[in-house]
XYZ file of C-alpha atoms in Angstrom:
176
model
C -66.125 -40.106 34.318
C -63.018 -37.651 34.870
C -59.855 -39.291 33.789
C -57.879 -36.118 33.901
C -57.521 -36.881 37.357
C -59.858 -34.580 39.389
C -61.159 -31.144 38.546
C -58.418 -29.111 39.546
C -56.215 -30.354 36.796
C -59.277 -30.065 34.437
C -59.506 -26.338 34.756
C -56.197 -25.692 35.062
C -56.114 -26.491 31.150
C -59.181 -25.193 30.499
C -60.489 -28.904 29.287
C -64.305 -30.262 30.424
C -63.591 -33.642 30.805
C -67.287 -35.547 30.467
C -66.170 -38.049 27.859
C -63.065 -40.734 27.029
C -59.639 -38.421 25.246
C -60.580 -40.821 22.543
C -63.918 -39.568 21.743
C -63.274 -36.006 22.224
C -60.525 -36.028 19.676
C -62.731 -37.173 17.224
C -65.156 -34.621 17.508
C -65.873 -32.229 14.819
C -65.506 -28.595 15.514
C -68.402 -26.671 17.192
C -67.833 -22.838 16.288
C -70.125 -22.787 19.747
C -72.410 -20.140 18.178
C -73.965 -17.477 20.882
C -77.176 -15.391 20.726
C -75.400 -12.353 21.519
C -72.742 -9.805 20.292
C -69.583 -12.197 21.398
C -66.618 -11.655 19.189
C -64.771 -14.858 19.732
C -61.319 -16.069 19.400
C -59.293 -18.807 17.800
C -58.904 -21.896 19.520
C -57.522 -25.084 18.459
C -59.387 -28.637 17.594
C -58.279 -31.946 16.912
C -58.627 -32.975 13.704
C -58.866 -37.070 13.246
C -58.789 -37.064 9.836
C -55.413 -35.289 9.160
C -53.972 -36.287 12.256
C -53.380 -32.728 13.172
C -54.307 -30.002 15.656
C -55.647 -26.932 13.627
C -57.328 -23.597 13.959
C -60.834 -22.732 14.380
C -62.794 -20.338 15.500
C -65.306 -20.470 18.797
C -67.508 -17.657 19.711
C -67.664 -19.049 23.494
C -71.575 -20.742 23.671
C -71.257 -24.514 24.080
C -69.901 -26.212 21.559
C -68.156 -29.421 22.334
C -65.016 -30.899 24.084
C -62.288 -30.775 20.861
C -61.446 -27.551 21.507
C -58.360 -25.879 23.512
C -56.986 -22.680 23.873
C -53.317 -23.587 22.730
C -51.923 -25.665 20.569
C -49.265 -27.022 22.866
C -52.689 -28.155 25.109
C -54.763 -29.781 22.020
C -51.321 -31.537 21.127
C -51.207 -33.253 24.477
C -54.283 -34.065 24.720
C -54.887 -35.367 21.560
C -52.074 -35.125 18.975
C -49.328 -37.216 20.522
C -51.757 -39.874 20.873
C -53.382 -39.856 17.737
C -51.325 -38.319 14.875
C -50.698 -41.198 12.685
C -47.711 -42.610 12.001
C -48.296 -43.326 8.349
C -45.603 -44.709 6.239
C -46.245 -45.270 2.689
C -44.636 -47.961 1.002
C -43.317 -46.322 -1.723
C -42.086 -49.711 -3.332
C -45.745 -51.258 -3.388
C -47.050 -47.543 -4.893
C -44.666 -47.352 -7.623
C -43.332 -44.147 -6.196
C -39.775 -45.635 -6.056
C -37.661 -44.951 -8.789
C -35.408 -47.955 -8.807
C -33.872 -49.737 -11.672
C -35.683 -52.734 -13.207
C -33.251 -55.207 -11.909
C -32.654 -53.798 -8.153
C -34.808 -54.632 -5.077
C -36.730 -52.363 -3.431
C -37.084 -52.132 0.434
C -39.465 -49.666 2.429
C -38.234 -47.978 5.477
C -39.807 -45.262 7.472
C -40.255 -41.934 5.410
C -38.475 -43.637 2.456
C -37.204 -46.612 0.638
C -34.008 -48.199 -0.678
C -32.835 -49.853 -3.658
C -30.284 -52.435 -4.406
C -29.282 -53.857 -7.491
C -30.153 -57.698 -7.934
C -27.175 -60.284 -7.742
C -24.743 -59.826 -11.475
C -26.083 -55.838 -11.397
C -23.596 -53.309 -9.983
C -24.723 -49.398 -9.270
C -26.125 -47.566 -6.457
C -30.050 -49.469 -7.197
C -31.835 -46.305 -8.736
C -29.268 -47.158 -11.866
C -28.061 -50.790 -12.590
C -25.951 -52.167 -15.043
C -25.098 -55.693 -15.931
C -21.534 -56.991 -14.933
C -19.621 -59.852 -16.592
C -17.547 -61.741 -14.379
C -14.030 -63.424 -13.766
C -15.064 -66.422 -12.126
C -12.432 -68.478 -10.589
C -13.535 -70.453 -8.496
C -12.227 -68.641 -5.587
C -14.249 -67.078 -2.870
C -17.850 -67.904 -4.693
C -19.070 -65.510 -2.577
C -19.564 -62.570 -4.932
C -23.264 -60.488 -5.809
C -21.751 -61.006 -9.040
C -22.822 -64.334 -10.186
C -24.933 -65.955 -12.927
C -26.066 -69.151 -12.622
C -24.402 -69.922 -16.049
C -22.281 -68.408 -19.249
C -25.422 -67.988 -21.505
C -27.296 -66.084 -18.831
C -24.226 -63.538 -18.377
C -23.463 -62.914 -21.991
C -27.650 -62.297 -22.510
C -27.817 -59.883 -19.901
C -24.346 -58.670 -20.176
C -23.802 -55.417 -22.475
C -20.052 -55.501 -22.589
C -19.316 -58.558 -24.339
C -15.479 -57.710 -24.662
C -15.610 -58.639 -20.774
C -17.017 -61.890 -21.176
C -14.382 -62.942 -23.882
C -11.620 -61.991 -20.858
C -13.097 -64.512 -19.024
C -13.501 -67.701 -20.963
C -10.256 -67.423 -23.281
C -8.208 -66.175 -20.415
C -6.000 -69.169 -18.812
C -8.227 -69.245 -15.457
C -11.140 -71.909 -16.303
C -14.688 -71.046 -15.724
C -16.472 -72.416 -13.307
C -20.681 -72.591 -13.055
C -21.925 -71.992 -9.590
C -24.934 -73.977 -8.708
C -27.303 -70.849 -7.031
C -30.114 -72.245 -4.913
């Protein structure tokens, strides 16, 4: 079956096509050993396994279809089809370094972190912060759910004092 779209184009590139792209790009390489003197050359195969078009050396007898004179030809061919687009979570892998009370998100090539509701930083370093609740605008990341939780978690007590002595009432949220 030629799928590179008739013979011309195959030997223009140098490529035998006798099989799918898919199942030449998963070929081993074949160092296409000869019974005479040849010196050989470096070509390029596909490797499957790293995703990656890499050297090799073919003396010129046989060997199979993964192999192309150029890299720019075996990337083509194989590499922008095949090359894996891994991304590791690094949340899942404990590779993030984010602070015990900050969520972590994946993204492509890396992750983010965000400190949880009532934490303030930049989500690789979190810190508790007490709160002036009153009543207006509810809508801050800085809420507990009640006084007891915020002066537990809380490391600057003197804060928390400001806010239930100080003439403003305090006012429990209901957090769903």
């Amino acid at each position: 079956m030629d799928i590179c779209g008739g013979s011309t184009r195959a030997a223009l590139f140098n490529v035998r096509v006798t099989t799918f792209l898919g199942d030449l790009c998963l070929l081993e390489p074949d160092p296409g050993y000869c019974n005479d003197e040849r010196k050989g050359q470096w070509w390029f195969y596909f490797n499957s396994d790293a995703g990656v078009c890499e050297k090799f050396f073919f003396y010129g007898c046989g060997g199979n279809d993964n192999k192309f004179y150029s890299l720019h030809m075996c990337n083509k061919v194989c590499g922008e089809r095949l090359s894996p687009q891994i991304d590791i979570d690094e949340c899942r892998g404990y590779k993030a370094v984010c602070d015990r009370n900050a969520w972590c998100s994946n993204t492509i090539g890396s992750y983010n972190c965000e400190c949880m509701a009532s934490y303030r930083g930049d989500g690789k370093h979190c810190t508790c912060q007490a709160f002036w609740y009153d009543g207006c605008k509810g809508r801050s990341r800085n809420i507990f759910s009640d006084y007891e939780t915020c002066a537990q978690m809380c490391e600057e007590t003197s804060i928390l004092t400001r806010a239930v002595t100080s003439v403003v009432h305090y006012r429990i949220p209901r957090i769903y």
